[in-house]
Amino acid sequence: MSTPHSLRQRSMLLQAIRSFFFNRDYIEVDTPIRLPVLLPEAHIQPFTSDGWFLQTSPELCMKMLLAGGCEQIFQLCHCFRKEESGCYHQTEFTMLEWYHRGWDYTDLMSECEDLFNILASRVSGLNGLNAKGDIVYKGRTISLGKPWSRLSLRDAFVHFADITADEAIAKDRFEEILVEEIEPHLGWERPVFLYDYPVQLASLAKVKDDSPDLAERFELYIGGLELANGFSELVDAAVQRERFVQEMGAIRQLDRDVRMPEQFLQALERLGDTAGIALGVDRVMMLLLGKEKLTEILPIDVRIMQ
């Protein structure tokens, strides 16, 4: 259970996040967490709730709001995913997600830099920061000074793995090699954006205009921890439907129910150029508060109630 001091720091961080986006004219939204349909993602297993689902991300609802005319929105919310709990994973966690119409993924990278520097400068008494406002994690100092590093995913495989990214995908070893051989090296001198994923891993990202084999997707790493996943959003409903069909086939092979999110696909047609990002708030707080386990920064570890 958190102490009053750590609860106050968590509260200050949440207030600072909200202040950052309010000062940039974002609208905070609060969408339902229980939904009749989710975006098909085979690698994410949702919790069911009386025939519906607890959200794994607020993305579906937020994009429908953007399609309805919103220009820039953010949300702080709880999300739920069936995965093993551990030092860096919880089945229920706090997500910060934000979207900006008219932007691409490079704009979001810059805004991430600004967000972290504002948090480091405005919240006092953060145990994970030194006097210069740099992160100190596992005995190592990580500079938050801009600009942060940017490393293409294919270059990361060249530097840290013994096979290429395309070979890893073909051998169904991509996730294994990324987690075991690449991620531990990322973000130790300064945060790093791992960007431009092979199109097979595009998820909901658009394909690069000048490189049709790559997608405009990035992930943010600090101290070997993946903190955020951002895209230039795919807004072509026909292409997105094709990707969903593939995901739905994989989900059905796992004996899980799934159906096409038709209203979401209809909304995409009205979206236009948009960039969006999901950031794990609990992991960010863990770093800024100088902790090495998520349970150390949660208000209550509900496992003690078992």
Short mmCIF file of the C-alpha atoms (twelve columns), coordinates in Angstrom:
data_MODEL
# 
_entry.id   MODEL 
# 
loop_
_atom_site.group_PDB 
_atom_site.id 
_atom_site.type_symbol 
_atom_site.label_atom_id 
_atom_site.label_alt_id 
_atom_site.label_comp_id 
_atom_site.label_asym_id 
_atom_site.label_seq_id 
_atom_site.Cartn_x 
_atom_site.Cartn_y 
_atom_site.Cartn_z 
_atom_site.pdbx_PDB_model_num 
ATOM 1   C CA . MET A 1   0.000   0.000   0.000   1 
ATOM 2   C CA . SER A 2   1.321   3.461   -0.905  1 
ATOM 3   C CA . THR A 3   2.361   5.949   1.752   1 
ATOM 4   C CA . PRO A 4   0.688   9.379   2.016   1 
ATOM 5   C CA . HIS A 5   3.873   10.891  0.534   1 
ATOM 6   C CA . SER A 6   3.865   8.640   -2.538  1 
ATOM 7   C CA . LEU A 7   0.122   9.181   -2.989  1 
ATOM 8   C CA . ARG A 8   0.711   12.940  -2.997  1 
ATOM 9   C CA . GLN A 9   3.466   12.580  -5.598  1 
ATOM 10  C CA . ARG A 10  1.235   10.416  -7.774  1 
ATOM 11  C CA . SER A 11  -1.518  13.019  -7.473  1 
ATOM 12  C CA . MET A 12  0.909   15.808  -8.421  1 
ATOM 13  C CA . LEU A 13  2.059   13.887  -11.488 1 
ATOM 14  C CA . LEU A 14  -1.504  13.320  -12.665 1 
ATOM 15  C CA . GLN A 15  -2.259  17.022  -12.178 1 
ATOM 16  C CA . ALA A 16  0.902   17.972  -14.092 1 
ATOM 17  C CA . ILE A 17  -0.076  15.699  -17.001 1 
ATOM 18  C CA . ARG A 18  -3.514  17.282  -17.190 1 
ATOM 19  C CA . SER A 19  -2.039  20.789  -16.929 1 
ATOM 20  C CA . PHE A 20  0.372   20.045  -19.791 1 
ATOM 21  C CA . PHE A 21  -2.450  19.119  -22.162 1 
ATOM 22  C CA . PHE A 22  -4.842  21.844  -21.001 1 
ATOM 23  C CA . ASN A 23  -2.122  24.423  -21.688 1 
ATOM 24  C CA . ARG A 24  -1.906  23.074  -25.252 1 
ATOM 25  C CA . ASP A 25  -5.649  23.369  -25.813 1 
ATOM 26  C CA . TYR A 26  -6.432  19.647  -25.649 1 
ATOM 27  C CA . ILE A 27  -9.851  18.485  -24.498 1 
ATOM 28  C CA . GLU A 28  -9.911  15.824  -21.795 1 
ATOM 29  C CA . VAL A 29  -12.436 13.088  -22.602 1 
ATOM 30  C CA . ASP A 30  -13.894 10.310  -20.480 1 
ATOM 31  C CA . THR A 31  -15.170 7.400   -22.568 1 
ATOM 32  C CA . PRO A 32  -16.823 4.127   -21.422 1 
ATOM 33  C CA . ILE A 33  -14.536 1.332   -20.226 1 
ATOM 34  C CA . ARG A 34  -17.065 -1.455  -20.900 1 
ATOM 35  C CA . LEU A 35  -17.693 -2.028  -24.609 1 
ATOM 36  C CA . PRO A 36  -19.662 -4.451  -26.803 1 
ATOM 37  C CA . VAL A 37  -16.806 -4.724  -29.337 1 
ATOM 38  C CA . LEU A 38  -13.058 -4.126  -29.287 1 
ATOM 39  C CA . LEU A 39  -10.447 -3.527  -31.960 1 
ATOM 40  C CA . PRO A 40  -9.209  -6.968  -33.094 1 
ATOM 41  C CA . GLU A 41  -5.700  -7.490  -31.705 1 
ATOM 42  C CA . ALA A 42  -4.573  -11.101 -31.458 1 
ATOM 43  C CA . HIS A 43  -1.684  -10.401 -29.068 1 
ATOM 44  C CA . ILE A 44  -3.965  -8.713  -26.505 1 
ATOM 45  C CA . GLN A 45  -6.450  -10.798 -24.526 1 
ATOM 46  C CA . PRO A 46  -9.320  -8.823  -22.985 1 
ATOM 47  C CA . PHE A 47  -11.420 -9.428  -19.899 1 
ATOM 48  C CA . THR A 48  -15.098 -10.136 -20.492 1 
ATOM 49  C CA . SER A 49  -17.852 -8.379  -18.541 1 
ATOM 50  C CA . ASP A 50  -21.332 -9.905  -18.782 1 
ATOM 51  C CA . GLY A 51  -20.980 -10.542 -22.518 1 
ATOM 52  C CA . TRP A 52  -19.132 -7.292  -23.244 1 
ATOM 53  C CA . PHE A 53  -15.455 -6.400  -22.755 1 
ATOM 54  C CA . LEU A 54  -13.407 -4.184  -20.469 1 
ATOM 55  C CA . GLN A 55  -11.386 -1.827  -22.630 1 
ATOM 56  C CA . THR A 56  -7.805  -2.725  -23.444 1 
ATOM 57  C CA . SER A 57  -7.339  0.835   -24.714 1 
ATOM 58  C CA . PRO A 58  -9.643  3.862   -25.198 1 
ATOM 59  C CA . GLU A 59  -8.559  4.085   -28.853 1 
ATOM 60  C CA . LEU A 60  -11.824 2.955   -30.441 1 
ATOM 61  C CA . CYS A 61  -13.976 5.525   -28.672 1 
ATOM 62  C CA . MET A 62  -11.448 8.341   -28.949 1 
ATOM 63  C CA . LYS A 63  -11.114 7.975   -32.717 1 
ATOM 64  C CA . MET A 64  -14.882 8.055   -33.047 1 
ATOM 65  C CA . LEU A 65  -14.835 11.387  -31.160 1 
ATOM 66  C CA . LEU A 66  -12.153 12.695  -33.525 1 
ATOM 67  C CA . ALA A 67  -14.271 11.651  -36.485 1 
ATOM 68  C CA . GLY A 68  -17.116 13.610  -34.900 1 
ATOM 69  C CA . GLY A 69  -15.141 16.850  -35.098 1 
ATOM 70  C CA . CYS A 70  -12.682 16.958  -32.167 1 
ATOM 71  C CA . GLU A 71  -9.213  18.177  -33.143 1 
ATOM 72  C CA . GLN A 72  -6.998  17.239  -30.179 1 
ATOM 73  C CA . ILE A 73  -8.046  15.117  -27.210 1 
ATOM 74  C CA . PHE A 74  -6.466  13.201  -24.330 1 
ATOM 75  C CA . GLN A 75  -7.613  10.708  -21.737 1 
ATOM 76  C CA . LEU A 76  -6.273  9.280   -18.484 1 
ATOM 77  C CA . CYS A 77  -8.039  5.999   -17.823 1 
ATOM 78  C CA . HIS A 78  -7.795  2.463   -16.529 1 
ATOM 79  C CA . CYS A 79  -7.299  -0.336  -19.054 1 
ATOM 80  C CA . PHE A 80  -7.469  -4.092  -18.592 1 
ATOM 81  C CA . ARG A 81  -5.468  -6.867  -20.262 1 
ATOM 82  C CA . LYS A 82  -5.062  -10.510 -19.380 1 
ATOM 83  C CA . GLU A 83  -1.339  -10.851 -18.993 1 
ATOM 84  C CA . GLU A 84  0.960   -12.064 -16.269 1 
ATOM 85  C CA . SER A 85  1.513   -9.605  -13.441 1 
ATOM 86  C CA . GLY A 86  5.105   -8.775  -12.629 1 
ATOM 87  C CA . CYS A 87  7.578   -5.968  -11.996 1 
ATOM 88  C CA . TYR A 88  6.476   -4.094  -15.136 1 
ATOM 89  C CA . HIS A 89  3.028   -5.532  -15.905 1 
ATOM 90  C CA . GLN A 90  -0.365  -5.341  -14.237 1 
ATOM 91  C CA . THR A 91  -3.687  -6.651  -15.524 1 
ATOM 92  C CA . GLU A 92  -5.248  -3.277  -14.623 1 
ATOM 93  C CA . PHE A 93  -3.163  -0.198  -15.374 1 
ATOM 94  C CA . THR A 94  -3.384  3.531   -16.036 1 
ATOM 95  C CA . MET A 95  -3.100  4.663   -19.638 1 
ATOM 96  C CA . LEU A 96  -2.558  8.139   -21.051 1 
ATOM 97  C CA . GLU A 97  -3.716  8.324   -24.635 1 
ATOM 98  C CA . TRP A 98  -3.803  11.403  -26.839 1 
ATOM 99  C CA . TYR A 99  -4.561  12.285  -30.467 1 
ATOM 100 C CA . HIS A 100 -3.922  15.314  -32.644 1 
ATOM 101 C CA . ARG A 101 -5.499  15.816  -36.063 1 
ATOM 102 C CA . GLY A 102 -3.214  17.211  -38.743 1 
ATOM 103 C CA . TRP A 103 -0.087  15.705  -37.139 1 
ATOM 104 C CA . ASP A 104 2.145   12.731  -37.914 1 
ATOM 105 C CA . TYR A 105 4.273   10.507  -35.687 1 
ATOM 106 C CA . THR A 106 7.266   12.861  -35.706 1 
ATOM 107 C CA . ASP A 107 5.131   15.578  -34.089 1 
ATOM 108 C CA . LEU A 108 4.213   13.173  -31.314 1 
ATOM 109 C CA . MET A 109 7.855   12.338  -30.657 1 
ATOM 110 C CA . SER A 110 8.559   16.026  -30.053 1 
ATOM 111 C CA . GLU A 111 5.549   16.353  -27.780 1 
ATOM 112 C CA . CYS A 112 6.724   13.354  -25.724 1 
ATOM 113 C CA . GLU A 113 10.010  15.156  -25.118 1 
ATOM 114 C CA . ASP A 114 8.140   18.248  -23.953 1 
ATOM 115 C CA . LEU A 115 5.810   16.260  -21.680 1 
ATOM 116 C CA . PHE A 116 8.602   14.485  -19.808 1 
ATOM 117 C CA . ASN A 117 10.612  17.662  -19.342 1 
ATOM 118 C CA . ILE A 118 7.579   19.481  -17.955 1 
ATOM 119 C CA . LEU A 119 6.887   16.654  -15.512 1 
ATOM 120 C CA . ALA A 120 10.515  16.608  -14.370 1 
ATOM 121 C CA . SER A 121 10.594  20.376  -13.822 1 
ATOM 122 C CA . ARG A 122 7.196   21.004  -12.240 1 
ATOM 123 C CA . VAL A 123 6.771   18.132  -9.779  1 
ATOM 124 C CA . SER A 124 8.991   18.549  -6.735  1 
ATOM 125 C CA . GLY A 125 10.621  15.837  -4.668  1 
ATOM 126 C CA . LEU A 126 10.719  13.097  -7.293  1 
ATOM 127 C CA . ASN A 127 13.106  10.446  -5.979  1 
ATOM 128 C CA . GLY A 128 13.896  9.159   -9.470  1 
ATOM 129 C CA . LEU A 129 15.477  12.463  -10.572 1 
ATOM 130 C CA . ASN A 130 18.839  14.015  -9.735  1 
ATOM 131 C CA . ALA A 131 19.530  17.722  -9.164  1 
ATOM 132 C CA . LYS A 132 19.722  18.333  -12.943 1 
ATOM 133 C CA . GLY A 133 16.310  16.787  -13.513 1 
ATOM 134 C CA . ASP A 134 17.729  13.656  -15.163 1 
ATOM 135 C CA . ILE A 135 16.345  10.191  -14.412 1 
ATOM 136 C CA . VAL A 136 18.438  7.918   -12.192 1 
ATOM 137 C CA . TYR A 137 17.353  4.308   -12.742 1 
ATOM 138 C CA . LYS A 138 19.150  1.189   -11.516 1 
ATOM 139 C CA . GLY A 139 22.190  3.289   -10.668 1 
ATOM 140 C CA . ARG A 140 22.485  4.866   -14.122 1 
ATOM 141 C CA . THR A 141 21.769  8.471   -15.160 1 
ATOM 142 C CA . ILE A 142 19.499  9.054   -18.152 1 
ATOM 143 C CA . SER A 143 19.464  12.580  -19.577 1 
ATOM 144 C CA . LEU A 144 16.076  14.037  -20.514 1 
ATOM 145 C CA . GLY A 145 17.722  16.837  -22.497 1 
ATOM 146 C CA . LYS A 146 16.366  17.367  -26.001 1 
ATOM 147 C CA . PRO A 147 16.619  16.052  -28.639 1 
ATOM 148 C CA . TRP A 148 16.137  12.420  -27.693 1 
ATOM 149 C CA . SER A 149 17.688  9.611   -29.723 1 
ATOM 150 C CA . ARG A 150 15.885  8.129   -32.716 1 
ATOM 151 C CA . LEU A 151 16.755  4.640   -33.962 1 
ATOM 152 C CA . SER A 152 15.026  2.809   -36.791 1 
ATOM 153 C CA . LEU A 153 13.839  -0.653  -35.885 1 
ATOM 154 C CA . ARG A 154 15.826  -2.252  -38.692 1 
ATOM 155 C CA . ASP A 155 19.011  -0.513  -37.515 1 
ATOM 156 C CA . ALA A 156 18.324  -1.740  -33.977 1 
ATOM 157 C CA . PHE A 157 18.304  -5.334  -35.231 1 
ATOM 158 C CA . VAL A 158 21.586  -4.710  -37.085 1 
ATOM 159 C CA . HIS A 159 23.217  -3.290  -33.946 1 
ATOM 160 C CA . PHE A 160 21.920  -5.708  -31.309 1 
ATOM 161 C CA . ALA A 161 20.654  -8.933  -32.944 1 
ATOM 162 C CA . ASP A 162 22.217  -11.663 -35.071 1 
ATOM 163 C CA . ILE A 163 19.420  -11.644 -37.656 1 
ATOM 164 C CA . THR A 164 17.519  -8.892  -39.464 1 
ATOM 165 C CA . ALA A 165 14.063  -7.691  -38.482 1 
ATOM 166 C CA . ASP A 166 12.571  -9.216  -41.627 1 
ATOM 167 C CA . GLU A 167 14.209  -12.578 -40.894 1 
ATOM 168 C CA . ALA A 168 12.921  -12.458 -37.310 1 
ATOM 169 C CA . ILE A 169 9.382   -11.852 -38.562 1 
ATOM 170 C CA . ALA A 170 9.643   -14.668 -41.104 1 
ATOM 171 C CA . LYS A 171 10.828  -17.083 -38.387 1 
ATOM 172 C CA . ASP A 172 8.155   -15.881 -35.929 1 
ATOM 173 C CA . ARG A 173 10.885  -14.741 -33.530 1 
ATOM 174 C CA . PHE A 174 10.420  -10.984 -33.719 1 
ATOM 175 C CA . GLU A 175 8.919   -10.443 -30.260 1 
ATOM 176 C CA . GLU A 176 11.402  -12.834 -28.636 1 
ATOM 177 C CA . ILE A 177 14.443  -11.100 -30.111 1 
ATOM 178 C CA . LEU A 178 13.074  -7.603  -29.509 1 
ATOM 179 C CA . VAL A 179 12.433  -8.298  -25.817 1 
ATOM 180 C CA . GLU A 180 15.527  -10.363 -25.057 1 
ATOM 181 C CA . GLU A 181 18.237  -8.896  -27.284 1 
ATOM 182 C CA . ILE A 182 17.257  -5.337  -28.191 1 
ATOM 183 C CA . GLU A 183 15.079  -3.712  -25.529 1 
ATOM 184 C CA . PRO A 184 17.634  -4.138  -22.690 1 
ATOM 185 C CA . HIS A 185 20.042  -1.829  -24.601 1 
ATOM 186 C CA . LEU A 186 17.595  1.002   -25.309 1 
ATOM 187 C CA . GLY A 187 17.332  4.343   -23.581 1 
ATOM 188 C CA . TRP A 188 20.199  4.310   -21.092 1 
ATOM 189 C CA . GLU A 189 22.009  7.516   -22.093 1 
ATOM 190 C CA . ARG A 190 18.837  9.346   -23.079 1 
ATOM 191 C CA . PRO A 191 15.342  8.212   -24.093 1 
ATOM 192 C CA . VAL A 192 15.146  6.629   -27.527 1 
ATOM 193 C CA . PHE A 193 12.365  6.415   -30.098 1 
ATOM 194 C CA . LEU A 194 12.436  3.091   -31.956 1 
ATOM 195 C CA . TYR A 195 10.694  3.958   -35.206 1 
ATOM 196 C CA . ASP A 196 9.614   2.775   -38.670 1 
ATOM 197 C CA . TYR A 197 8.325   -0.757  -38.134 1 
ATOM 198 C CA . PRO A 198 8.023   -3.298  -40.974 1 
ATOM 199 C CA . VAL A 199 4.569   -3.089  -42.500 1 
ATOM 200 C CA . GLN A 200 3.743   -6.574  -41.167 1 
ATOM 201 C CA . LEU A 201 3.796   -4.969  -37.706 1 
ATOM 202 C CA . ALA A 202 1.953   -1.817  -38.701 1 
ATOM 203 C CA . SER A 203 -0.985  -2.461  -36.360 1 
ATOM 204 C CA . LEU A 204 -3.136  0.670   -36.804 1 
ATOM 205 C CA . ALA A 205 -0.359  2.795   -38.347 1 
ATOM 206 C CA . LYS A 206 -0.259  4.190   -41.879 1 
ATOM 207 C CA . VAL A 207 2.312   3.030   -44.412 1 
ATOM 208 C CA . LYS A 208 5.140   5.438   -45.258 1 
ATOM 209 C CA . ASP A 209 4.555   7.208   -48.570 1 
ATOM 210 C CA . ASP A 210 8.191   6.797   -49.696 1 
ATOM 211 C CA . SER A 211 8.746   3.310   -48.201 1 
ATOM 212 C CA . PRO A 212 5.697   1.054   -48.650 1 
ATOM 213 C CA . ASP A 213 7.406   -1.750  -46.720 1 
ATOM 214 C CA . LEU A 214 7.484   0.400   -43.549 1 
ATOM 215 C CA . ALA A 215 4.855   1.875   -41.230 1 
ATOM 216 C CA . GLU A 216 4.923   5.213   -39.400 1 
ATOM 217 C CA . ARG A 217 5.009   3.677   -35.943 1 
ATOM 218 C CA . PHE A 218 7.320   4.245   -32.967 1 
ATOM 219 C CA . GLU A 219 7.837   3.031   -29.427 1 
ATOM 220 C CA . LEU A 220 9.504   5.041   -26.661 1 
ATOM 221 C CA . TYR A 221 12.121  3.427   -24.402 1 
ATOM 222 C CA . ILE A 222 13.789  4.686   -21.229 1 
ATOM 223 C CA . GLY A 223 16.139  2.453   -19.250 1 
ATOM 224 C CA . GLY A 224 15.197  -0.614  -21.300 1 
ATOM 225 C CA . LEU A 225 11.481  -0.096  -20.561 1 
ATOM 226 C CA . GLU A 226 8.913   0.349   -23.312 1 
ATOM 227 C CA . LEU A 227 6.722   3.287   -22.254 1 
ATOM 228 C CA . ALA A 228 4.692   4.371   -25.262 1 
ATOM 229 C CA . ASN A 229 3.452   3.271   -28.667 1 
ATOM 230 C CA . GLY A 230 2.626   5.938   -31.260 1 
ATOM 231 C CA . PHE A 231 1.438   6.102   -34.868 1 
ATOM 232 C CA . SER A 232 0.611   8.222   -37.796 1 
ATOM 233 C CA . GLU A 233 -2.860  6.748   -37.799 1 
ATOM 234 C CA . LEU A 234 -4.127  4.575   -40.625 1 
ATOM 235 C CA . VAL A 235 -7.305  6.255   -41.863 1 
ATOM 236 C CA . ASP A 236 -7.979  4.125   -44.940 1 
ATOM 237 C CA . ALA A 237 -10.962 2.036   -43.845 1 
ATOM 238 C CA . ALA A 238 -10.510 -0.556  -46.599 1 
ATOM 239 C CA . VAL A 239 -6.891  -1.251  -45.645 1 
ATOM 240 C CA . GLN A 240 -7.781  -1.308  -41.958 1 
ATOM 241 C CA . ARG A 241 -10.553 -3.815  -42.650 1 
ATOM 242 C CA . GLU A 242 -8.050  -6.106  -44.393 1 
ATOM 243 C CA . ARG A 243 -5.737  -5.943  -41.390 1 
ATOM 244 C CA . PHE A 244 -8.625  -6.648  -39.017 1 
ATOM 245 C CA . VAL A 245 -9.647  -9.699  -41.063 1 
ATOM 246 C CA . GLN A 246 -6.151  -11.130 -40.564 1 
ATOM 247 C CA . GLU A 247 -6.241  -10.363 -36.831 1 
ATOM 248 C CA . MET A 248 -9.695  -11.891 -36.473 1 
ATOM 249 C CA . GLY A 249 -8.474  -15.108 -38.078 1 
ATOM 250 C CA . ALA A 250 -5.626  -15.324 -35.578 1 
ATOM 251 C CA . ILE A 251 -7.993  -14.579 -32.684 1 
ATOM 252 C CA . ARG A 252 -10.413 -17.326 -33.745 1 
ATOM 253 C CA . GLN A 253 -7.540  -19.801 -33.866 1 
ATOM 254 C CA . LEU A 254 -7.124  -19.012 -30.171 1 
ATOM 255 C CA . ASP A 255 -10.813 -19.931 -29.592 1 
ATOM 256 C CA . ARG A 256 -11.741 -16.359 -28.694 1 
ATOM 257 C CA . ASP A 257 -14.847 -14.518 -29.841 1 
ATOM 258 C CA . VAL A 258 -14.364 -11.507 -32.103 1 
ATOM 259 C CA . ARG A 259 -16.357 -9.407  -34.540 1 
ATOM 260 C CA . MET A 260 -15.661 -6.555  -36.898 1 
ATOM 261 C CA . PRO A 261 -15.953 -3.034  -35.330 1 
ATOM 262 C CA . GLU A 262 -18.065 -1.625  -38.138 1 
ATOM 263 C CA . GLN A 263 -18.835 1.754   -36.531 1 
ATOM 264 C CA . PHE A 264 -15.118 2.311   -35.981 1 
ATOM 265 C CA . LEU A 265 -14.356 1.629   -39.649 1 
ATOM 266 C CA . GLN A 266 -17.085 4.039   -40.710 1 
ATOM 267 C CA . ALA A 267 -15.562 6.693   -38.439 1 
ATOM 268 C CA . LEU A 268 -12.097 6.274   -40.005 1 
ATOM 269 C CA . GLU A 269 -13.404 7.608   -43.296 1 
ATOM 270 C CA . ARG A 270 -14.036 10.994  -41.608 1 
ATOM 271 C CA . LEU A 271 -10.813 11.183  -39.624 1 
ATOM 272 C CA . GLY A 272 -8.184  12.687  -41.934 1 
ATOM 273 C CA . ASP A 273 -4.482  12.897  -41.091 1 
ATOM 274 C CA . THR A 274 -4.087  12.143  -37.387 1 
ATOM 275 C CA . ALA A 275 -1.375  11.017  -34.975 1 
ATOM 276 C CA . GLY A 276 -2.036  9.146   -31.736 1 
ATOM 277 C CA . ILE A 277 -0.084  7.644   -28.861 1 
ATOM 278 C CA . ALA A 278 -0.668  5.464   -25.799 1 
ATOM 279 C CA . LEU A 279 1.656   5.891   -22.808 1 
ATOM 280 C CA . GLY A 280 1.849   3.685   -19.724 1 
ATOM 281 C CA . VAL A 281 1.437   6.115   -16.821 1 
ATOM 282 C CA . ASP A 282 2.376   3.644   -14.101 1 
ATOM 283 C CA . ARG A 283 5.741   2.882   -15.713 1 
ATOM 284 C CA . VAL A 284 6.468   6.599   -16.106 1 
ATOM 285 C CA . MET A 285 5.645   7.169   -12.451 1 
ATOM 286 C CA . MET A 286 7.830   4.224   -11.463 1 
ATOM 287 C CA . LEU A 287 10.813  5.841   -13.188 1 
ATOM 288 C CA . LEU A 288 10.171  9.365   -11.889 1 
ATOM 289 C CA . LEU A 289 9.570   8.161   -8.325  1 
ATOM 290 C CA . GLY A 290 12.726  6.053   -8.287  1 
ATOM 291 C CA . LYS A 291 11.029  2.665   -7.974  1 
ATOM 292 C CA . GLU A 292 11.742  -0.613  -9.771  1 
ATOM 293 C CA . LYS A 293 8.363   -2.352  -9.401  1 
ATOM 294 C CA . LEU A 294 4.929   -1.136  -10.449 1 
ATOM 295 C CA . THR A 295 3.386   -2.357  -7.212  1 
ATOM 296 C CA . GLU A 296 5.520   0.200   -5.342  1 
ATOM 297 C CA . ILE A 297 3.696   3.135   -6.960  1 
ATOM 298 C CA . LEU A 298 0.133   1.780   -7.064  1 
ATOM 299 C CA . PRO A 299 -2.229  3.192   -4.415  1 
ATOM 300 C CA . ILE A 300 -3.218  -0.352  -3.391  1 
ATOM 301 C CA . ASP A 301 -1.951  -3.729  -4.506  1 
ATOM 302 C CA . VAL A 302 -5.253  -5.596  -4.671  1 
ATOM 303 C CA . ARG A 303 -3.489  -8.971  -4.561  1 
ATOM 304 C CA . ILE A 304 -3.203  -8.577  -0.789  1 
ATOM 305 C CA . MET A 305 -6.993  -8.955  -0.645  1 
ATOM 306 C CA . GLN A 306 -6.878  -12.528 -1.950  1 
# 
